[in-house]
CSV table of C-alpha atoms and ligand atoms in Angstrom, one decimal:
chain,number,residue,atom,x,y,z
A,170,MET,CA,0.0,0.0,0.0
A,171,GLY,CA,1.3,3.5,-0.9
A,172,ARG,CA,0.8,6.8,0.8
A,173,ALA,CA,-2.5,7.8,2.5
A,174,PHE,CA,-4.0,11.2,3.0
A,175,VAL,CA,-7.2,12.7,4.4
A,176,TYR,CA,-7.5,15.1,1.5
A,177,VAL,CA,-6.1,14.6,-2.0
A,178,ILE,CA,-6.3,17.3,-4.7
A,179,LEU,CA,-5.9,15.7,-8.1
A,180,GLY,CA,-4.4,18.3,-10.5
A,181,GLY,CA,-1.9,21.0,-9.7
A,182,GLY,CA,-3.2,24.2,-11.3
A,183,VAL,CA,-4.4,27.4,-9.9
A,184,ALA,CA,-7.6,25.8,-8.4
A,185,ALA,CA,-5.4,23.4,-6.4
A,186,GLY,CA,-3.1,26.3,-5.2
A,187,TYR,CA,-6.0,28.4,-4.0
A,188,ALA,CA,-7.7,25.4,-2.4
A,189,ALA,CA,-4.5,24.7,-0.5
A,190,LEU,CA,-4.4,28.2,0.8
A,191,GLU,CA,-8.0,27.8,2.0
A,192,PHE,CA,-7.2,24.5,3.7
A,193,SER,CA,-4.3,26.1,5.5
A,194,ARG,CA,-6.5,29.0,6.7
A,195,ARG,CA,-9.1,26.6,8.1
A,196,GLY,CA,-6.4,24.6,9.8
A,197,ILE,CA,-5.3,21.2,8.7
A,198,SER,CA,-2.8,19.0,10.4
A,199,ARG,CA,0.6,18.3,8.8
A,200,GLY,CA,0.4,15.4,6.3
A,201,GLU,CA,-3.4,15.5,5.9
A,202,LEU,CA,-3.4,17.2,2.5
A,203,CYS,CA,-1.6,16.2,-0.7
A,204,ILE,CA,-1.7,17.7,-4.3
A,205,ILE,CA,-0.9,15.3,-7.1
A,206,SER,CA,0.1,17.0,-10.4
A,207,GLU,CA,1.5,15.8,-13.7
A,208,GLU,CA,3.5,19.1,-14.0
A,209,PRO,CA,6.9,19.0,-12.4
A,210,VAL,CA,6.4,22.3,-10.5
A,211,ALA,CA,4.1,23.6,-7.7
A,212,PRO,CA,0.9,25.3,-8.8
A,213,TYR,CA,1.4,28.5,-10.7
A,214,GLU,CA,-0.7,31.3,-12.3
A,215,ARG,CA,-1.0,30.1,-15.9
A,216,PRO,CA,-2.0,33.6,-17.3
A,217,ALA,CA,1.7,34.7,-16.8
A,218,LEU,CA,2.7,32.3,-19.6
A,219,SER,CA,1.2,34.4,-22.4
A,220,LYS,CA,2.2,37.7,-20.8
A,221,GLY,CA,5.3,38.4,-18.7
A,222,PHE,CA,6.9,35.0,-19.4
A,223,LEU,CA,7.3,35.8,-23.1
A,224,LEU,CA,8.9,39.2,-22.7
A,225,PRO,CA,12.4,39.6,-24.2
A,226,GLU,CA,13.5,41.7,-21.2
A,227,ALA,CA,13.1,40.9,-17.6
A,228,PRO,CA,10.7,38.0,-18.3
A,229,ALA,CA,8.7,36.5,-15.5
A,230,ARG,CA,10.0,33.3,-14.2
A,231,LEU,CA,9.1,31.0,-11.3
A,232,PRO,CA,8.9,31.6,-8.3
A,233,SER,CA,7.5,35.0,-9.2
A,234,PHE,CA,4.1,33.6,-10.5
A,235,HIS,CA,3.4,30.7,-8.2
A,236,THR,CA,-0.2,30.8,-7.1
A,237,CYS,CA,-1.8,33.5,-4.9
A,238,VAL,CA,0.2,36.3,-6.4
A,239,GLY,CA,-3.1,37.6,-7.8
A,240,ALA,CA,-4.8,37.5,-4.4
A,241,ASN,CA,-2.2,39.7,-2.7
A,242,GLU,CA,-1.2,36.8,-0.6
A,243,GLU,CA,2.1,35.3,0.1
A,244,ARG,CA,3.2,33.4,-3.0
A,245,LEU,CA,2.7,29.6,-2.6
A,246,THR,CA,6.2,28.4,-3.4
A,247,PRO,CA,7.3,24.8,-2.7
A,248,LYS,CA,8.7,26.1,0.6
A,249,TRP,CA,5.3,27.4,1.6
A,250,TYR,CA,3.8,23.9,1.0
A,251,LYS,CA,6.6,22.3,3.1
A,252,GLU,CA,6.1,24.8,5.9
A,253,HIS,CA,2.4,24.1,6.0
A,254,GLY,CA,2.8,20.3,5.9
A,255,ILE,CA,1.2,19.9,2.5
A,256,GLU,CA,2.6,17.1,0.4
A,257,LEU,CA,3.3,17.9,-3.3
A,258,VAL,CA,3.5,14.8,-5.5
A,259,LEU,CA,4.8,16.4,-8.7
A,260,GLY,CA,5.6,15.1,-12.1
A,261,THR,CA,3.0,12.3,-11.5
A,262,ARG,CA,0.1,11.4,-13.7
A,263,VAL,CA,-2.9,9.7,-12.1
A,264,LYS,CA,-4.0,7.0,-14.5
A,265,SER,CA,-7.2,5.9,-12.7
A,266,ALA,CA,-9.4,6.3,-9.6
A,267,ASP,CA,-11.1,3.6,-7.7
A,268,VAL,CA,-13.8,5.6,-6.0
A,269,LYS,CA,-15.2,2.6,-4.0
A,270,ARG,CA,-11.8,1.8,-2.5
A,271,LYS,CA,-10.9,5.6,-2.4
A,272,THR,CA,-7.6,5.1,-4.1
A,273,LEU,CA,-5.7,6.6,-7.1
A,274,LEU,CA,-3.3,4.7,-9.3
A,275,THR,CA,-0.4,6.7,-10.6
A,276,ALA,CA,1.5,6.1,-13.9
A,277,THR,CA,4.5,5.0,-11.9
A,278,GLY,CA,2.3,2.3,-10.2
A,279,GLU,CA,1.9,3.9,-6.8
A,280,THR,CA,-1.5,3.6,-5.1
A,281,ILE,CA,-2.4,6.7,-3.1
A,282,SER,CA,-5.4,6.6,-0.9
A,283,TYR,CA,-7.7,9.4,0.3
A,284,LYS,CA,-10.7,10.1,2.4
A,285,ILE,CA,-11.9,13.1,0.4
A,286,LEU,CA,-10.9,13.6,-3.2
A,287,ILE,CA,-11.0,17.0,-5.0
A,288,ILE,CA,-10.7,16.8,-8.7
A,289,ALA,CA,-9.1,19.8,-10.3
A,290,THR,CA,-7.7,18.5,-13.5
A,291,GLY,CA,-8.6,21.7,-15.5
A,292,ALA,CA,-8.2,21.6,-19.2
A,293,ARG,CA,-5.6,20.6,-21.8
A,294,ALA,CA,-4.9,22.1,-25.2
A,295,LEU,CA,-6.5,20.1,-28.1
A,296,LYS,CA,-3.8,19.1,-30.5
A,297,LEU,CA,-4.4,19.8,-34.2
A,298,GLU,CA,-3.9,16.1,-35.1
A,299,GLU,CA,-7.2,15.6,-33.3
A,300,PHE,CA,-8.7,17.5,-36.2
A,301,GLY,CA,-6.8,15.5,-38.8
A,302,VAL,CA,-4.1,18.1,-39.6
A,303,ASN,CA,-0.9,16.6,-40.9
A,304,GLY,CA,2.8,17.5,-40.5
A,305,LEU,CA,2.6,18.2,-36.7
A,306,ASP,CA,5.9,16.7,-35.5
A,307,ALA,CA,7.9,19.8,-36.5
A,308,GLU,CA,10.0,21.4,-33.7
A,309,ASN,CA,8.8,24.9,-34.5
A,310,ILE,CA,5.1,24.2,-33.8
A,311,CYS,CA,4.3,25.5,-30.3
A,312,TYR,CA,1.2,25.2,-28.2
A,313,LEU,CA,0.7,27.4,-25.2
A,314,ARG,CA,-0.9,25.7,-22.2
A,315,ASP,CA,1.8,25.0,-19.6
A,316,LEU,CA,5.2,26.0,-18.4
A,317,ALA,CA,6.9,23.4,-20.7
A,318,ASP,CA,5.1,24.9,-23.7
A,319,ALA,CA,6.0,28.4,-22.8
A,320,THR,CA,9.6,27.5,-22.2
A,321,ARG,CA,9.7,25.8,-25.6
A,322,LEU,CA,8.1,28.8,-27.3
A,323,VAL,CA,10.8,31.1,-25.8
A,324,GLY,CA,13.5,28.8,-27.2
A,325,VAL,CA,11.9,28.7,-30.7
A,326,MET,CA,11.5,32.5,-30.7
A,327,GLN,CA,15.2,33.0,-29.7
A,328,SER,CA,16.6,30.5,-32.2
A,329,CYS,CA,14.4,31.1,-35.3
A,330,ALA,CA,16.2,32.5,-38.2
A,331,GLU,CA,13.1,33.5,-40.3
A,332,LYS,CA,11.5,35.8,-37.8
A,333,ASN,CA,8.0,35.1,-39.2
A,334,ALA,CA,5.3,33.5,-37.1
A,335,VAL,CA,1.8,32.2,-37.8
A,336,VAL,CA,-0.5,32.4,-34.8
A,337,ILE,CA,-3.4,30.0,-35.2
A,338,GLY,CA,-6.5,31.1,-33.3
A,339,GLY,CA,-7.8,34.6,-32.7
A,340,GLY,CA,-8.9,34.4,-29.1
A,341,TYR,CA,-7.4,35.9,-26.0
A,342,ILE,CA,-4.3,33.7,-25.9
A,343,GLY,CA,-3.7,34.0,-29.7
A,344,MET,CA,-3.9,37.8,-29.4
A,345,GLU,CA,-1.6,37.9,-26.4
A,346,CYS,CA,0.8,35.5,-28.1
A,347,ALA,CA,0.8,37.7,-31.2
A,348,ALA,CA,1.6,40.8,-29.1
A,349,SER,CA,4.5,39.0,-27.4
A,350,LEU,CA,5.9,37.8,-30.7
A,351,VAL,CA,5.8,41.4,-32.1
A,352,ILE,CA,7.6,42.6,-28.9
A,353,ASN,CA,10.2,39.9,-29.7
A,354,LYS,CA,10.6,41.5,-33.2
A,355,ILE,CA,9.0,38.6,-35.0
A,356,ASN,CA,6.6,39.3,-37.9
A,357,VAL,CA,3.1,37.8,-37.2
A,358,THR,CA,0.3,36.6,-39.3
A,359,MET,CA,-2.8,35.6,-37.4
A,360,VAL,CA,-5.1,33.0,-39.0
A,361,PHE,CA,-8.6,32.1,-37.6
A,362,PRO,CA,-11.9,31.0,-39.0
A,363,GLU,CA,-14.1,33.7,-37.5
A,364,ALA,CA,-14.9,37.0,-39.1
A,365,HIS,CA,-13.1,39.0,-36.4
A,366,CYS,CA,-10.7,38.5,-33.5
A,367,MET,CA,-12.1,37.6,-30.0
A,368,ALA,CA,-15.3,36.6,-31.7
A,369,ARG,CA,-16.8,34.9,-28.6
A,370,LEU,CA,-16.4,38.0,-26.6
A,371,PHE,CA,-16.1,41.2,-28.7
A,372,THR,CA,-18.6,42.9,-30.9
A,373,PRO,CA,-17.3,43.5,-34.5
A,374,LYS,CA,-16.7,47.2,-33.6
A,375,ILE,CA,-14.5,46.4,-30.5
A,376,SER,CA,-12.7,43.7,-32.5
A,377,SER,CA,-11.9,46.1,-35.4
A,378,TYR,CA,-10.5,48.6,-32.9
A,379,TYR,CA,-8.1,45.9,-31.7
A,380,GLU,CA,-7.3,44.6,-35.1
A,381,ASP,CA,-6.5,48.1,-36.3
A,382,PHE,CA,-4.1,48.5,-33.4
A,383,TYR,CA,-2.4,45.2,-34.1
A,384,LYS,CA,-2.2,46.1,-37.8
A,385,SER,CA,-0.4,49.4,-36.8
A,386,LYS,CA,2.2,47.1,-35.1
A,387,GLY,CA,2.6,45.1,-38.3
A,388,VAL,CA,0.3,42.1,-37.6
A,389,LYS,CA,-1.4,40.7,-40.6
A,390,PHE,CA,-4.8,39.0,-40.3
A,391,ILE,CA,-6.2,36.2,-42.5
A,392,LYS,CA,-9.7,35.6,-41.4
A,393,GLY,CA,-12.5,33.2,-42.3
A,394,THR,CA,-10.1,30.3,-43.0
A,395,VAL,CA,-8.1,27.6,-41.3
A,396,LEU,CA,-5.0,25.7,-42.0
A,397,SER,CA,-5.2,22.4,-43.9
A,398,SER,CA,-1.8,21.0,-43.0
A,399,PHE,CA,1.9,21.9,-42.3
A,400,GLU,CA,4.7,21.3,-44.7
A,401,ASN,CA,8.2,20.7,-43.2
A,402,ASP,CA,11.6,21.5,-44.7
A,403,SER,CA,14.5,19.0,-44.8
A,404,SER,CA,15.6,20.0,-41.2
A,405,GLY,CA,12.1,19.0,-39.9
A,406,LYS,CA,10.9,22.5,-39.3
A,407,VAL,CA,7.6,23.9,-40.6
A,408,SER,CA,8.3,26.0,-43.6
A,409,ILE,CA,4.9,26.3,-45.2
A,410,VAL,CA,1.4,26.5,-43.8
A,411,PRO,CA,-1.2,25.9,-46.5
A,412,LEU,CA,-4.6,27.3,-45.7
A,413,HIS,CA,-8.0,26.1,-46.9
A,414,ASN,CA,-8.4,29.3,-48.9
A,415,ALA,CA,-5.4,28.3,-51.1
A,416,THR,CA,-3.0,30.9,-49.4
A,417,PHE,CA,0.5,29.6,-48.5
A,418,LEU,CA,2.4,31.2,-45.6
A,419,GLU,CA,6.1,30.6,-45.7
A,420,GLY,CA,9.2,30.6,-43.5
A,421,ILE,CA,7.5,30.4,-40.1
A,422,ILE,CA,7.3,29.4,-36.5
A,423,ALA,CA,3.7,28.2,-36.0
A,424,CYS,CA,2.2,29.0,-32.6
A,425,VAL,CA,-1.0,27.2,-31.9
A,426,ASN,CA,-2.9,28.8,-29.1
A,427,SER,CA,-4.8,26.9,-26.5
A,428,ARG,CA,-8.2,28.4,-27.0
A,429,LEU,CA,-8.9,24.9,-28.4
A,430,GLU,CA,-9.1,23.2,-25.1
A,431,THR,CA,-10.8,20.3,-23.5
A,432,GLY,CA,-11.3,19.1,-20.0
A,433,GLY,CA,-8.4,17.4,-18.2
A,434,GLU,CA,-8.6,13.7,-18.2
A,435,MET,CA,-7.1,10.5,-16.7
B,242,FAD,C1,-1.5,30.9,-21.7
B,242,FAD,C2,-2.7,31.1,-20.9
B,242,FAD,C3,-3.1,32.4,-20.5
B,242,FAD,C4,-4.3,32.5,-19.7
B,242,FAD,N1,-4.6,33.8,-19.4
B,242,FAD,C5,-5.7,34.0,-18.6
B,242,FAD,C6,-6.0,35.3,-18.1
B,242,FAD,O1,-5.4,36.3,-18.5
B,242,FAD,N2,-7.1,35.4,-17.3
B,242,FAD,C7,-7.9,34.3,-16.9
B,242,FAD,O2,-8.8,34.5,-16.2
B,242,FAD,N3,-7.6,33.1,-17.4
B,242,FAD,C8,-6.5,32.9,-18.2
B,242,FAD,N4,-6.2,31.6,-18.6
B,242,FAD,C9,-7.0,30.5,-18.2
B,242,FAD,C10,-6.6,30.0,-16.8
B,242,FAD,O3,-5.3,29.8,-16.7
B,242,FAD,C11,-7.4,28.7,-16.5
B,242,FAD,O4,-8.7,29.0,-16.4
B,242,FAD,C12,-6.9,28.1,-15.2
B,242,FAD,O5,-5.5,27.7,-15.4
B,242,FAD,C13,-7.7,26.9,-14.7
B,242,FAD,O6,-7.1,26.4,-13.5
B,242,FAD,P1,-7.4,25.0,-13.0
B,242,FAD,O7,-6.6,24.8,-11.8
B,242,FAD,O8,-8.8,24.7,-13.0
B,242,FAD,O9,-6.8,24.0,-14.2
B,242,FAD,P2,-5.4,23.9,-14.9
B,242,FAD,O10,-4.7,25.2,-14.8
B,242,FAD,O11,-5.7,23.3,-16.3
B,242,FAD,O12,-4.6,22.8,-14.0
B,242,FAD,C14,-4.9,21.5,-14.1
B,242,FAD,C15,-3.7,20.7,-13.5
B,242,FAD,O13,-4.1,19.3,-13.4
B,242,FAD,C16,-3.0,18.5,-13.9
B,242,FAD,N5,-3.6,17.3,-14.3
B,242,FAD,C17,-4.6,17.1,-15.3
B,242,FAD,N6,-4.9,15.8,-15.4
B,242,FAD,C18,-4.1,15.1,-14.5
B,242,FAD,C19,-3.9,13.8,-14.1
B,242,FAD,N7,-4.6,12.8,-14.6
B,242,FAD,N8,-2.9,13.5,-13.2
B,242,FAD,C20,-2.2,14.4,-12.6
B,242,FAD,N9,-2.3,15.8,-12.9
B,242,FAD,C21,-3.3,16.1,-13.8
B,242,FAD,C22,-2.5,19.4,-15.1
B,242,FAD,O14,-1.2,18.9,-15.4
B,242,FAD,C23,-2.5,20.8,-14.5
B,242,FAD,O15,-1.4,21.0,-13.7
B,242,FAD,C24,-5.1,31.4,-19.4
B,242,FAD,C25,-4.7,30.1,-19.8
B,242,FAD,C26,-3.5,30.0,-20.5
B,242,FAD,C27,-3.1,28.6,-21.0
């Protein structure tokens, strides 16, 4: 039998971090609470990843955006969890839950038992292969959902010779990602199927204000279409993005934003 806790939070995102703060305020004993997360770091504020993390100068890095920075609280660093007797089981994927026995089975084969389970598995980015798009193994295709994705995007931005990026998706994260790329002196073309950016939230008038502002910074918009595939060059990087409207975008880093997201799963 593996470790046993009174409370287990499954998932190590912002919900888990703020829940841990609330548990500690209400008074739990040392060793009663555990957070299990697939990510290798303590819960952090994901919004930083499309903002301060991508800045070329003085970029945000952990521990500056561990959870509770937004609530004017002490930041919940690994040290904070240790001091409060909360166990962090990181880099650990839970494969299945046996709710009758009150146990979780991890990918490494450990069984962790609980009295009360809080499921906070959040969301994950949908991958374009799930929509039947080909050519996705290229090293310069980046998603933006977690710290590993953002770290990868920074590396690609710094090493790309072409300085041209395609941002796929015109929601919040796509817009923020495009702004960060421009700040990093990379030419940006945004591609999305809707008639205007932020279509789920903005009226056409507000969108056109933002699009004009982005255009004044050099961003190009291709609207009302989606990509059909990626074409890689001999070094394995995406070099061409064909679109359904027969346009071809060349010499690129492709950033796929995580507006396409689905619930976390085991
Ligand atoms: C780049 C970006 C920018 C954003 N900007 C904003 C913003 O400006 N404002 C705003 O309000 N929102 C923003 N959001 C959305 C916000 O970050 C999410 O709403 C928030 O992260 C949800 O928190 P959560 O804890 O519910 O889930 P998540 O953050 O998705 O965390 C879930 C955690 O559970 C883990 N997990 C999932 N399944 C398992 C498993 N089987 N085993 C172990 N661990 C598992 C995951 O690895 C992850 O660590 C942004 C999101 C992104 C990606």
